PDB file of C-alpha atoms in Angstrom:
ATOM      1  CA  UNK A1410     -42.855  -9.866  50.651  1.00 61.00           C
ATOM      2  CA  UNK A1411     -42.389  -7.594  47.472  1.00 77.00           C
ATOM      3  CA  UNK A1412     -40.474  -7.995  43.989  1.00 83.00           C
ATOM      4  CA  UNK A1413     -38.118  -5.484  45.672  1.00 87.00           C
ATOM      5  CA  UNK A1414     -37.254  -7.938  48.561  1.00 89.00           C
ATOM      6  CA  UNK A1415     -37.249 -10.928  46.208  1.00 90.00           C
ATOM      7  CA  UNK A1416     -34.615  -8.890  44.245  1.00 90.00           C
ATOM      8  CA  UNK A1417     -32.880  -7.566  47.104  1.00 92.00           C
ATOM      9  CA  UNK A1418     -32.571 -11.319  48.249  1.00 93.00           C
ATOM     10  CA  UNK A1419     -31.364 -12.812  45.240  1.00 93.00           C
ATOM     11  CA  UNK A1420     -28.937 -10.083  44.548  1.00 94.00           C
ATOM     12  CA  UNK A1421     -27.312 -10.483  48.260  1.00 95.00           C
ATOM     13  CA  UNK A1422     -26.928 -14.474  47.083  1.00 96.00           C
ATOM     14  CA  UNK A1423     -25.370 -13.452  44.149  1.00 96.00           C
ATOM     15  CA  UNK A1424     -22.922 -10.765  45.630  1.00 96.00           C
ATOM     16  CA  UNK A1425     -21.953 -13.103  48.367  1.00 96.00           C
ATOM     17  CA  UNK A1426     -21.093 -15.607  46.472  1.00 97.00           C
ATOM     18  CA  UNK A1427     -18.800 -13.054  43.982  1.00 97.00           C
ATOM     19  CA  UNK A1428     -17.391 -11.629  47.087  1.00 96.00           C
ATOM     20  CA  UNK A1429     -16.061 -15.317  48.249  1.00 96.00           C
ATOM     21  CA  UNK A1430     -15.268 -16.283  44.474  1.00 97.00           C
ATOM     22  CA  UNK A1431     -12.960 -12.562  43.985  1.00 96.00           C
ATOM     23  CA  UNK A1432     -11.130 -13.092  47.457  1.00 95.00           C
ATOM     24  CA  UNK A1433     -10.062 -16.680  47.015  1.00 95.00           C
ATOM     25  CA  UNK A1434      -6.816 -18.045  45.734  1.00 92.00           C
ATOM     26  CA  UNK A1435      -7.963 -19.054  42.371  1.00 94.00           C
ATOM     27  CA  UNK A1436     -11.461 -17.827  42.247  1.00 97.00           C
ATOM     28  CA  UNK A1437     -13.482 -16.545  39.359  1.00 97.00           C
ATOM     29  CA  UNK A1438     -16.319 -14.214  38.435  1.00 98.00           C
ATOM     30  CA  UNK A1439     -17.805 -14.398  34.648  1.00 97.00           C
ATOM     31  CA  UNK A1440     -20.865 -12.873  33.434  1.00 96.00           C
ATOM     32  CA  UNK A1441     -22.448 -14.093  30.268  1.00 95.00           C
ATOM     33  CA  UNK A1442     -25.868 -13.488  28.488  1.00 95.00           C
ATOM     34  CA  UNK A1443     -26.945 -17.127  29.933  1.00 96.00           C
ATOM     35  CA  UNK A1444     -25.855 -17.329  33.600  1.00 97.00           C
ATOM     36  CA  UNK A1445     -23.368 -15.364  35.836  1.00 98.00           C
ATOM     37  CA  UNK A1446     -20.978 -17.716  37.246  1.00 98.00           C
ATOM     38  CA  UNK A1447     -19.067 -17.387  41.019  1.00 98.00           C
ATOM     39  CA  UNK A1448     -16.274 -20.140  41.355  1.00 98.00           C
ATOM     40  CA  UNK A1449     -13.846 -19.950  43.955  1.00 97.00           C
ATOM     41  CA  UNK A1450     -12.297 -23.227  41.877  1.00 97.00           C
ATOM     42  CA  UNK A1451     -12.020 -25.341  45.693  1.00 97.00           C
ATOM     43  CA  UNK A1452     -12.955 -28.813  46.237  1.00 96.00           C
ATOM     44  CA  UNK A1453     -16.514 -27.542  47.934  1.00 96.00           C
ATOM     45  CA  UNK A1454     -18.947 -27.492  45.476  1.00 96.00           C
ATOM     46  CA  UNK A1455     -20.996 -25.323  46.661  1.00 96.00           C
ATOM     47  CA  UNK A1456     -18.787 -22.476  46.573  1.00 97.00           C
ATOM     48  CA  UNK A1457     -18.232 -22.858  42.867  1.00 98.00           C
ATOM     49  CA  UNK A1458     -21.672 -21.525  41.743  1.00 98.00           C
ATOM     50  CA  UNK A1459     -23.450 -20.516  38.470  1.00 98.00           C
ATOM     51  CA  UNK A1460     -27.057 -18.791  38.627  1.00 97.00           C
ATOM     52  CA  UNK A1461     -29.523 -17.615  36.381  1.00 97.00           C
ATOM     53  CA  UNK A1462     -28.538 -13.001  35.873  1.00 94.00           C
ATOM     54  CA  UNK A1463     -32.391 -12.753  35.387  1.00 93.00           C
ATOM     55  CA  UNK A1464     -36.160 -13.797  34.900  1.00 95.00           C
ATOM     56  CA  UNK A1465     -36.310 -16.699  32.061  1.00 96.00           C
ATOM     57  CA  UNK A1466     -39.736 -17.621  30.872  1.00 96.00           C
ATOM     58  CA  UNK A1467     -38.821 -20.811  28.587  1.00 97.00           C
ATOM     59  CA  UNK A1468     -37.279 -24.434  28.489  1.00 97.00           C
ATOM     60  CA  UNK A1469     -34.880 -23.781  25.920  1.00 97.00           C
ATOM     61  CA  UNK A1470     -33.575 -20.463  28.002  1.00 97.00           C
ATOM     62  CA  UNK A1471     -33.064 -22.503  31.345  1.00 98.00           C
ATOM     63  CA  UNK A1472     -31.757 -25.325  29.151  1.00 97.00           C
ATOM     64  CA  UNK A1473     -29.038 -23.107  27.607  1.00 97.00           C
ATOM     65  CA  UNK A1474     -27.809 -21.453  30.911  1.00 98.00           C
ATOM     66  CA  UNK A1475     -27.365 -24.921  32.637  1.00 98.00           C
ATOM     67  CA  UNK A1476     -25.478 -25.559  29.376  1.00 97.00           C
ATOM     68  CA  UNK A1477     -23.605 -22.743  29.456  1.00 98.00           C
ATOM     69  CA  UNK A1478     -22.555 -23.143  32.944  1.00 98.00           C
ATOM     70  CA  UNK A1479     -21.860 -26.891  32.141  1.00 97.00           C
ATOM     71  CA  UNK A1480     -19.080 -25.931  29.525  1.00 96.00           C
ATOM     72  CA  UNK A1481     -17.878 -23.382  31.916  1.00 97.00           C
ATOM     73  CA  UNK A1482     -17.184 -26.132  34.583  1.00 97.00           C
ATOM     74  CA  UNK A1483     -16.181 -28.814  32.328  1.00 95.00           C
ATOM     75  CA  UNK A1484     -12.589 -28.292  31.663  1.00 93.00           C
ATOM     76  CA  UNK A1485     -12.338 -28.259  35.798  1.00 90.00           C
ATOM     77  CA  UNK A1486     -11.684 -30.796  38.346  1.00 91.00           C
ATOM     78  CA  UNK A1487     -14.406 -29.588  40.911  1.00 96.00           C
ATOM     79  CA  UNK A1488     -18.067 -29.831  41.321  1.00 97.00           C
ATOM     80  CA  UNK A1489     -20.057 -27.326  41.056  1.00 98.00           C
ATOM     81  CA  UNK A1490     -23.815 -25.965  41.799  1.00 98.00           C
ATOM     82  CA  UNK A1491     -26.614 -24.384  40.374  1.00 98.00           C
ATOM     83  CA  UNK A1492     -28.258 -21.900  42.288  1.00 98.00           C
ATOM     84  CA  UNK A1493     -32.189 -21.238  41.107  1.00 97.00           C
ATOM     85  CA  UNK A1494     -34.621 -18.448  42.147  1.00 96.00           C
ATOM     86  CA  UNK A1495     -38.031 -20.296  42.091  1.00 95.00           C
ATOM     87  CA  UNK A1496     -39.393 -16.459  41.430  1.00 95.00           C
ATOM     88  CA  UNK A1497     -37.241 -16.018  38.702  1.00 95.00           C
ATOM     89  CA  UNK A1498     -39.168 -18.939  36.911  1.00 96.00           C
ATOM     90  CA  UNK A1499     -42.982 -18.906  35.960  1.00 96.00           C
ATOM     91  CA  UNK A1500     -44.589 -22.182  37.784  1.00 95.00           C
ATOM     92  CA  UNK A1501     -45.706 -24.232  35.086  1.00 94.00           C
ATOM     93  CA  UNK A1502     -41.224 -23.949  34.506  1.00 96.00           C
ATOM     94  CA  UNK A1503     -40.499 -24.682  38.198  1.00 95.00           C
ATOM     95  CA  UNK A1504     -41.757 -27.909  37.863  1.00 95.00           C
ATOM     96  CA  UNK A1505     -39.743 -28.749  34.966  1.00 96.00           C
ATOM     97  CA  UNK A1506     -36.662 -27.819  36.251  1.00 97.00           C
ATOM     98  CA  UNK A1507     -35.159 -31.019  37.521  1.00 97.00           C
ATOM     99  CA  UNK A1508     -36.063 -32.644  34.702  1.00 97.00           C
ATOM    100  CA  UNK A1509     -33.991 -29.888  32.171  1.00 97.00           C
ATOM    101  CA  UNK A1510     -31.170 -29.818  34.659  1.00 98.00           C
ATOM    102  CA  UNK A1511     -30.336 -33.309  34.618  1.00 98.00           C
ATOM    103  CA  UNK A1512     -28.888 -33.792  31.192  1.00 97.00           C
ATOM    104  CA  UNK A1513     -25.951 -31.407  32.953  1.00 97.00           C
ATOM    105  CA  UNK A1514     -25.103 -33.441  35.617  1.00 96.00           C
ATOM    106  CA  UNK A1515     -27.052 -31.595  37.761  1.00 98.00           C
ATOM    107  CA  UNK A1516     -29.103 -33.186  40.997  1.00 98.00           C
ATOM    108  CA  UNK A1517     -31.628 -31.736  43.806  1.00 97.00           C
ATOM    109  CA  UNK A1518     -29.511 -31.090  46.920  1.00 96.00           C
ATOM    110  CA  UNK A1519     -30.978 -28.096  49.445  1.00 94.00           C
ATOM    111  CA  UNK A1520     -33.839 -25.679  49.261  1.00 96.00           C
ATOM    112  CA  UNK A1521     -32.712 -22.047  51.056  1.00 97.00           C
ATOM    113  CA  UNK A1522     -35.077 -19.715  52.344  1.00 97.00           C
ATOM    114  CA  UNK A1523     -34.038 -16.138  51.380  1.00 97.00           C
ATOM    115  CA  UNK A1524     -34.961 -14.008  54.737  1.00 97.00           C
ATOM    116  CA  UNK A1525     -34.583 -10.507  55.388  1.00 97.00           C
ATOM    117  CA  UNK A1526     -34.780  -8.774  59.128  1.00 97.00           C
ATOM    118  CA  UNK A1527     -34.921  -4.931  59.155  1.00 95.00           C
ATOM    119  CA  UNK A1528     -33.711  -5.231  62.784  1.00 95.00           C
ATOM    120  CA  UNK A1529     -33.276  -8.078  65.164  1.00 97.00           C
ATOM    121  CA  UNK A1530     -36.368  -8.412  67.519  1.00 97.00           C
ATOM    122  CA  UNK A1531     -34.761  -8.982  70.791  1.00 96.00           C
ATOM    123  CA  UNK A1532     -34.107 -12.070  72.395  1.00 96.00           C
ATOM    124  CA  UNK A1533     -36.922 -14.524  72.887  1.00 93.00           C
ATOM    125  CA  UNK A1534     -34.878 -16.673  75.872  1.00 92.00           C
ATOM    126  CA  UNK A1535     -31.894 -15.782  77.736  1.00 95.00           C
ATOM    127  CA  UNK A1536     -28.969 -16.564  75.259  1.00 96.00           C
ATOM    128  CA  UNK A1537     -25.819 -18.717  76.492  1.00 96.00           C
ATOM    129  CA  UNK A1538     -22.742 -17.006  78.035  1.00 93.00           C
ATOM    130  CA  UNK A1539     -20.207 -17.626  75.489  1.00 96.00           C
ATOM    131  CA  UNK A1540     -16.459 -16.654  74.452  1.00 98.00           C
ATOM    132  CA  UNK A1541     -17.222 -14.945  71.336  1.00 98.00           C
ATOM    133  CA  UNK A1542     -13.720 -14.245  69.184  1.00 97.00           C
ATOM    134  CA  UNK A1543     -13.603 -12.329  65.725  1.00 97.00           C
ATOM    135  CA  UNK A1544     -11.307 -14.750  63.295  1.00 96.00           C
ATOM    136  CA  UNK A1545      -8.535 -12.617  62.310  1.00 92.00           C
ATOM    137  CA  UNK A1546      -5.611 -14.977  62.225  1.00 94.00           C
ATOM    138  CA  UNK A1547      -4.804 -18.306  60.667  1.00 94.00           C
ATOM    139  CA  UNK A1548      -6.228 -20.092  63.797  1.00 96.00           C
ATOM    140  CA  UNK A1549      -8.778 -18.395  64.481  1.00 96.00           C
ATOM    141  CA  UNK A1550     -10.035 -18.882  60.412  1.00 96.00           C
ATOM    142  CA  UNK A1551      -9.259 -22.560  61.022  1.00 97.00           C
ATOM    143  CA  UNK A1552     -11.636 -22.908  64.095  1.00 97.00           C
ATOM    144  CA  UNK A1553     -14.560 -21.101  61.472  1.00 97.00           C
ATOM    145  CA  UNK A1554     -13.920 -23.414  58.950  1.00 97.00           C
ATOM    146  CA  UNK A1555     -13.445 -26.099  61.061  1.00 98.00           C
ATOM    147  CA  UNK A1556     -17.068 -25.723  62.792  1.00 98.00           C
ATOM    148  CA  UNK A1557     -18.580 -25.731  59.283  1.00 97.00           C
ATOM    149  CA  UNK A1558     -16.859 -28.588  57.910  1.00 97.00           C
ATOM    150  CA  UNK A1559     -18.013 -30.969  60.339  1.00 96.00           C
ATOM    151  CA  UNK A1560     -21.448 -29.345  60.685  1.00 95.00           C
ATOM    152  CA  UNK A1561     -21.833 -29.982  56.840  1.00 93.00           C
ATOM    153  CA  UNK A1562     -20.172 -33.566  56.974  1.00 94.00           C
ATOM    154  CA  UNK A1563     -16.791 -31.919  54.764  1.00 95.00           C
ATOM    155  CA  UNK A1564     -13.683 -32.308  54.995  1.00 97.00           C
ATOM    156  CA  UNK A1565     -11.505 -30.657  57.163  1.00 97.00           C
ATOM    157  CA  UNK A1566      -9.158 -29.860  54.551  1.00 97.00           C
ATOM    158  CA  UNK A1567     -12.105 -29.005  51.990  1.00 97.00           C
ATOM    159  CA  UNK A1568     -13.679 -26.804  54.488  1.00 96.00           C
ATOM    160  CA  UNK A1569      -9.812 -25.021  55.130  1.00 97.00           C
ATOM    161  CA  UNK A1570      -9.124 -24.589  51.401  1.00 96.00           C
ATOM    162  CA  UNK A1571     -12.712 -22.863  50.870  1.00 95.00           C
ATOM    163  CA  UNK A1572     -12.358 -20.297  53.775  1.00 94.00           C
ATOM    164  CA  UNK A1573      -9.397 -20.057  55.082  1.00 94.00           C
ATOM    165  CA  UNK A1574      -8.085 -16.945  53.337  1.00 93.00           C
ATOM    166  CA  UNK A1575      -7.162 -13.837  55.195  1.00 93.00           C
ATOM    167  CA  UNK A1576      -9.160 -11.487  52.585  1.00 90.00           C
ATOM    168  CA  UNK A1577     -12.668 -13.605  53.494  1.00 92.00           C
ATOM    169  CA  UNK A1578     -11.931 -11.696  57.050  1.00 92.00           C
ATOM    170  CA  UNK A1579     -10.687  -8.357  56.428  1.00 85.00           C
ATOM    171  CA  UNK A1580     -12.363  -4.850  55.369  1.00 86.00           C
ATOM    172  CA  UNK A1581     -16.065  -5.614  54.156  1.00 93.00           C
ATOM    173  CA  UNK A1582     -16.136  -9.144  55.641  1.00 95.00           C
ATOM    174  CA  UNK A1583     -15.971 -10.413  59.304  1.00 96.00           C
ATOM    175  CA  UNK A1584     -15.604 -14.112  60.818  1.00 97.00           C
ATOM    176  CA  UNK A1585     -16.652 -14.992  64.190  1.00 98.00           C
ATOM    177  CA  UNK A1586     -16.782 -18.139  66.360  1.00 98.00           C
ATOM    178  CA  UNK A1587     -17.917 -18.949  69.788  1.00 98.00           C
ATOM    179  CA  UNK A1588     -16.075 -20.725  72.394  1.00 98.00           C
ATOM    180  CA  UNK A1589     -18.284 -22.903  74.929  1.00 96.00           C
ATOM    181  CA  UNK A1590     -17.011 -25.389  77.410  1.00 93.00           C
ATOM    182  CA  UNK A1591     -13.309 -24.265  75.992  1.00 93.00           C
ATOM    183  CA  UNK A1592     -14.034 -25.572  72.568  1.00 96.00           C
ATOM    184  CA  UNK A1593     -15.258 -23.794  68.914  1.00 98.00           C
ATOM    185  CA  UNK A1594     -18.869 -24.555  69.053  1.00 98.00           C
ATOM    186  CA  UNK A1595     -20.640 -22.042  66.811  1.00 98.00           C
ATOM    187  CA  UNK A1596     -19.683 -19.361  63.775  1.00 98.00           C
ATOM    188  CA  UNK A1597     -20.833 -17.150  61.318  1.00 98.00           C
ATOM    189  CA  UNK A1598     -19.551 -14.453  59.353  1.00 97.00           C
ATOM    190  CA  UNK A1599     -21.155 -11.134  58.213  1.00 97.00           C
ATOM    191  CA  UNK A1600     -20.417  -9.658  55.048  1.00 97.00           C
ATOM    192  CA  UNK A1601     -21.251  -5.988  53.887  1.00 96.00           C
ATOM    193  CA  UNK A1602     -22.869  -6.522  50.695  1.00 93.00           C
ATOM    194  CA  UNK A1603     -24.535  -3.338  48.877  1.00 91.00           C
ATOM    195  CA  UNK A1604     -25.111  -1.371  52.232  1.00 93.00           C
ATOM    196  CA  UNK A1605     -26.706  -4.524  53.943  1.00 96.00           C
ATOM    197  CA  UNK A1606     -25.457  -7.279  56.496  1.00 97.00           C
ATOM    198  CA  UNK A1607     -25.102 -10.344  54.807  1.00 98.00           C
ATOM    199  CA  UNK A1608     -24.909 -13.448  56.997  1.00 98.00           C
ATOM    200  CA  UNK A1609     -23.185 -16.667  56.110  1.00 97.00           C
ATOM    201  CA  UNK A1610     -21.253 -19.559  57.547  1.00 97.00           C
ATOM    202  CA  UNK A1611     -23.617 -20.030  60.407  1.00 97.00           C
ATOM    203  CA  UNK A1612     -23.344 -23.727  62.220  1.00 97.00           C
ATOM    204  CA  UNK A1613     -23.463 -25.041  65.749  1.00 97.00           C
ATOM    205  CA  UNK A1614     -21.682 -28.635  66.452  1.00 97.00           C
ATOM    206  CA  UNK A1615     -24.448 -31.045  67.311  1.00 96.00           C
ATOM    207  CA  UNK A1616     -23.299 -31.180  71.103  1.00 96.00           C
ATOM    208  CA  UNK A1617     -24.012 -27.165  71.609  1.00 97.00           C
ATOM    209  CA  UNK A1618     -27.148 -27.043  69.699  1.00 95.00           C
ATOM    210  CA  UNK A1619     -30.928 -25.927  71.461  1.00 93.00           C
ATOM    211  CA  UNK A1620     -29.281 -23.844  73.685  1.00 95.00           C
ATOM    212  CA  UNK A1621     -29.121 -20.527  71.438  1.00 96.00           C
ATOM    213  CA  UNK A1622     -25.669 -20.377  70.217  1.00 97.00           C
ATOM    214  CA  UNK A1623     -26.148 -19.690  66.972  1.00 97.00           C
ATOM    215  CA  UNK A1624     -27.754 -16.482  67.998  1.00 97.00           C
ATOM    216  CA  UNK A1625     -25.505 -15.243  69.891  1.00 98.00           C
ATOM    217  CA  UNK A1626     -23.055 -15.464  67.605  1.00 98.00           C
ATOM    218  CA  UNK A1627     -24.968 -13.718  65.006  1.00 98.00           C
ATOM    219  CA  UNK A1628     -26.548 -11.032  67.498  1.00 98.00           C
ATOM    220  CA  UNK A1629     -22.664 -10.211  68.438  1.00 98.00           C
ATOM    221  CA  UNK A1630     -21.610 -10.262  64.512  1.00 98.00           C
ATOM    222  CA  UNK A1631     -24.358  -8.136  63.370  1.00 98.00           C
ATOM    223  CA  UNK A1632     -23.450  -5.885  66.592  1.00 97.00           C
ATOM    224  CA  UNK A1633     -20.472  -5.008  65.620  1.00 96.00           C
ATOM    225  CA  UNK A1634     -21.307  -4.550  61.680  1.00 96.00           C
ATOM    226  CA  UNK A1635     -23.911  -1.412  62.919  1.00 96.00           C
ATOM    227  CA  UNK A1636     -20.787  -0.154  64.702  1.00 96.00           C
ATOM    228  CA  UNK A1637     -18.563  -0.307  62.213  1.00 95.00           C
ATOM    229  CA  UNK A1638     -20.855  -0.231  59.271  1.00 96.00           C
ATOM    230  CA  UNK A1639     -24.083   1.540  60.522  1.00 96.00           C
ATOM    231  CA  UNK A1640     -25.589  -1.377  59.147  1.00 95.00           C
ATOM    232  CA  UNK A1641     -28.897  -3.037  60.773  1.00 95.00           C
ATOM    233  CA  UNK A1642     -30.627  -4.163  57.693  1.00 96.00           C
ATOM    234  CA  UNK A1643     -29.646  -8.112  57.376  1.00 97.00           C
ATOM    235  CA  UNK A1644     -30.453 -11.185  54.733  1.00 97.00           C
ATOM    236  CA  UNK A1645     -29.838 -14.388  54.807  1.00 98.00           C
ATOM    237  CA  UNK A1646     -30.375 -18.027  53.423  1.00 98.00           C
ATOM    238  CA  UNK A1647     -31.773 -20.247  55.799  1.00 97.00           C
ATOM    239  CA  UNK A1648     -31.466 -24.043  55.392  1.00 93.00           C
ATOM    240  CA  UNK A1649     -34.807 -25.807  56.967  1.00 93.00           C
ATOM    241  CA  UNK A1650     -33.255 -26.476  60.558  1.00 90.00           C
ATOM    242  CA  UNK A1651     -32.614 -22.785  60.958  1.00 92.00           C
ATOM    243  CA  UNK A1652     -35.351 -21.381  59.696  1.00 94.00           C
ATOM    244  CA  UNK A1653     -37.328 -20.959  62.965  1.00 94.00           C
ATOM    245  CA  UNK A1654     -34.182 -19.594  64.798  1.00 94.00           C
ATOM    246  CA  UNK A1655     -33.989 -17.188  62.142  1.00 97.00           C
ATOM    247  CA  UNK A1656     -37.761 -16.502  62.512  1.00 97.00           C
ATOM    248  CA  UNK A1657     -37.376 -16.019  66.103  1.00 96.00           C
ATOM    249  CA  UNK A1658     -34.912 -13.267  65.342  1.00 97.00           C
ATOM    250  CA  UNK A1659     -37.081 -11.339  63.504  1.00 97.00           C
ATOM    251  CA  UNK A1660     -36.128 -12.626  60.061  1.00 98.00           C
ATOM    252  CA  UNK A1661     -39.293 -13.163  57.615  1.00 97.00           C
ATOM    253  CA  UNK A1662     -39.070 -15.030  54.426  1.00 97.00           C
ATOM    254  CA  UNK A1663     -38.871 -13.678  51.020  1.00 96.00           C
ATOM    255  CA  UNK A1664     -38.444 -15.901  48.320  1.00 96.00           C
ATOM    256  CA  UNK A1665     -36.581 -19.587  47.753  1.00 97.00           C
ATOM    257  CA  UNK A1666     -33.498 -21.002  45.907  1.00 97.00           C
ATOM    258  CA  UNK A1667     -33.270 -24.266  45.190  1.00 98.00           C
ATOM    259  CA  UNK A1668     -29.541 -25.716  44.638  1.00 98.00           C
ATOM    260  CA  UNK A1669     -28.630 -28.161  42.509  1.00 98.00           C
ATOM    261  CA  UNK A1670     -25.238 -30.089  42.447  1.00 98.00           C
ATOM    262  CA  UNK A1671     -22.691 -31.852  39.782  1.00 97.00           C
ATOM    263  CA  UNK A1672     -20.496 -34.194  40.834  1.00 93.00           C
ATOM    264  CA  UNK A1673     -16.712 -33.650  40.138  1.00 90.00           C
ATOM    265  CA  UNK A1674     -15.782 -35.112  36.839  1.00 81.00           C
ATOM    266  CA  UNK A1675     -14.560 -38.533  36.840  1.00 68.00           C
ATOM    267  CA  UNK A1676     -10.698 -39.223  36.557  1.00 48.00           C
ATOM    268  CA  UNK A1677      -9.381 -35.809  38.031  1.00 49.00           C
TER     269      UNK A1677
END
């Protein structure tokens, strides 16, 4: 890995999450001198984000962005999440950063793996025969969403009001799900994101898992991003149980974010 990659990674997270936040119904994108925040205001916290726009090298300067954010989020009815960079933190801060997040309502949920893949490697196994569909309608936005609600334990309609929105799936972003057995079993999406393949949204329903789904879904979507975008330079963030498909792909880590939640505020 470099500082370039680790940049390059945490930039794509960062753009991704703006790209969601400016094409949803009610979403917002803020940049202050503490933290840059990415809310797409929905009941999914995770899609209502705040990270750090740079290095910090104190307490008091992670203290007042989680702060910051806090305000931000305060006046709102959803929860929310913290996004942190380890590298953007010296160590002897990393391991203070529970502890100073706390006081903000803020809890250890998921550590992602930033990965980046020049190129795919080619396939390791022969990869299931599937329906593959691009999501350009209402239905076939529902079926994405729907895959990735109950592969994340969320609620249908939580998982609908995050995603389904026609501009998620049209000009620099693309939804795709695959059909096995004559039901939705897989997705992702692929997002053009500063001249690189960003890929999101990728879950497999417990009953079609092990069998290389996931990749062929993602082999297909990144397919058809080099032929419309050139693109074959891809990143990702890879929760631990796809890390070694990603790996197997030809995906290599870079750097770490670690995401921490707040609750919705009580009463609303």
């Amino acid at each position: 890995m470099s500082i370039d990659e680790i940049h390059e990674s945490n930039t794509q997270f960062h753009d991704a999450w703006r790209f969601f936040a400016r094409n949803s119904v009610a979403g917002e994108v803020l940049d202050l001198p503490e933290v840059s925040i990415a809310s797409s205001n929905v009941s999914w916290s995770m899609m209502n984000a705040a990270f750090l726009p740079g290095p910090v090298e104190t307490e008091e300067a992670l203290g007042r962005a989680a702060a910051t954010a806090a305000r931000y989020f305060a006046p709102g009815k959803h929860g929310w999440m913290f996004a942190l960079c380890e590298d953007q933190l010296p160590p002897r801060l990393r391991t203070r950063a529970e502890a100073l997040l706390a006081p903000h309502g803020l809890a250890p949920s998921l550590v992602a793996t930033g990965m980046v893949a020049e190129r795919l490697a080619p396939p390791m196994r022969p990869l299931p025969v599937m329906d593959i569909r691009q999501a350009r309608d209402a239905e076939g936005r529902q079926h994405l969403c729907d895959v990735n609600s109950r592969c994340y334990d969320v609620p249908i309609p939580v998982g609908r009001e995050a995603f389904d929105v026609p501009a998620l799936f049209s000009g620099e972003g693309r939804g795709y799900v695959g059909f096995r057995q004559g039901e939705a079993a897989t997705s992702t999406a692929v997002i053009r994101v500063n001249g690189v393949a960003y890929i999101s949204m990728v879950a497999t329903l417990p009953s079609h898992r092990q069998l290389g789904c996931a990749e062929a879904v993602m082999r297909h979507a990144l397919d058809e991003a080099k032929q419309a975008w050139g693109i074959e330079r891809t990143v990702l963030h890879a929760t631990p149980v796809g890390l070694p498909v990603y790996r197997r792909m030809g995906y290599r880590p870079v750097t770490r974010l670690h995401f921490y939640m707040a609750a919705p505020p009580q009463g609303r």
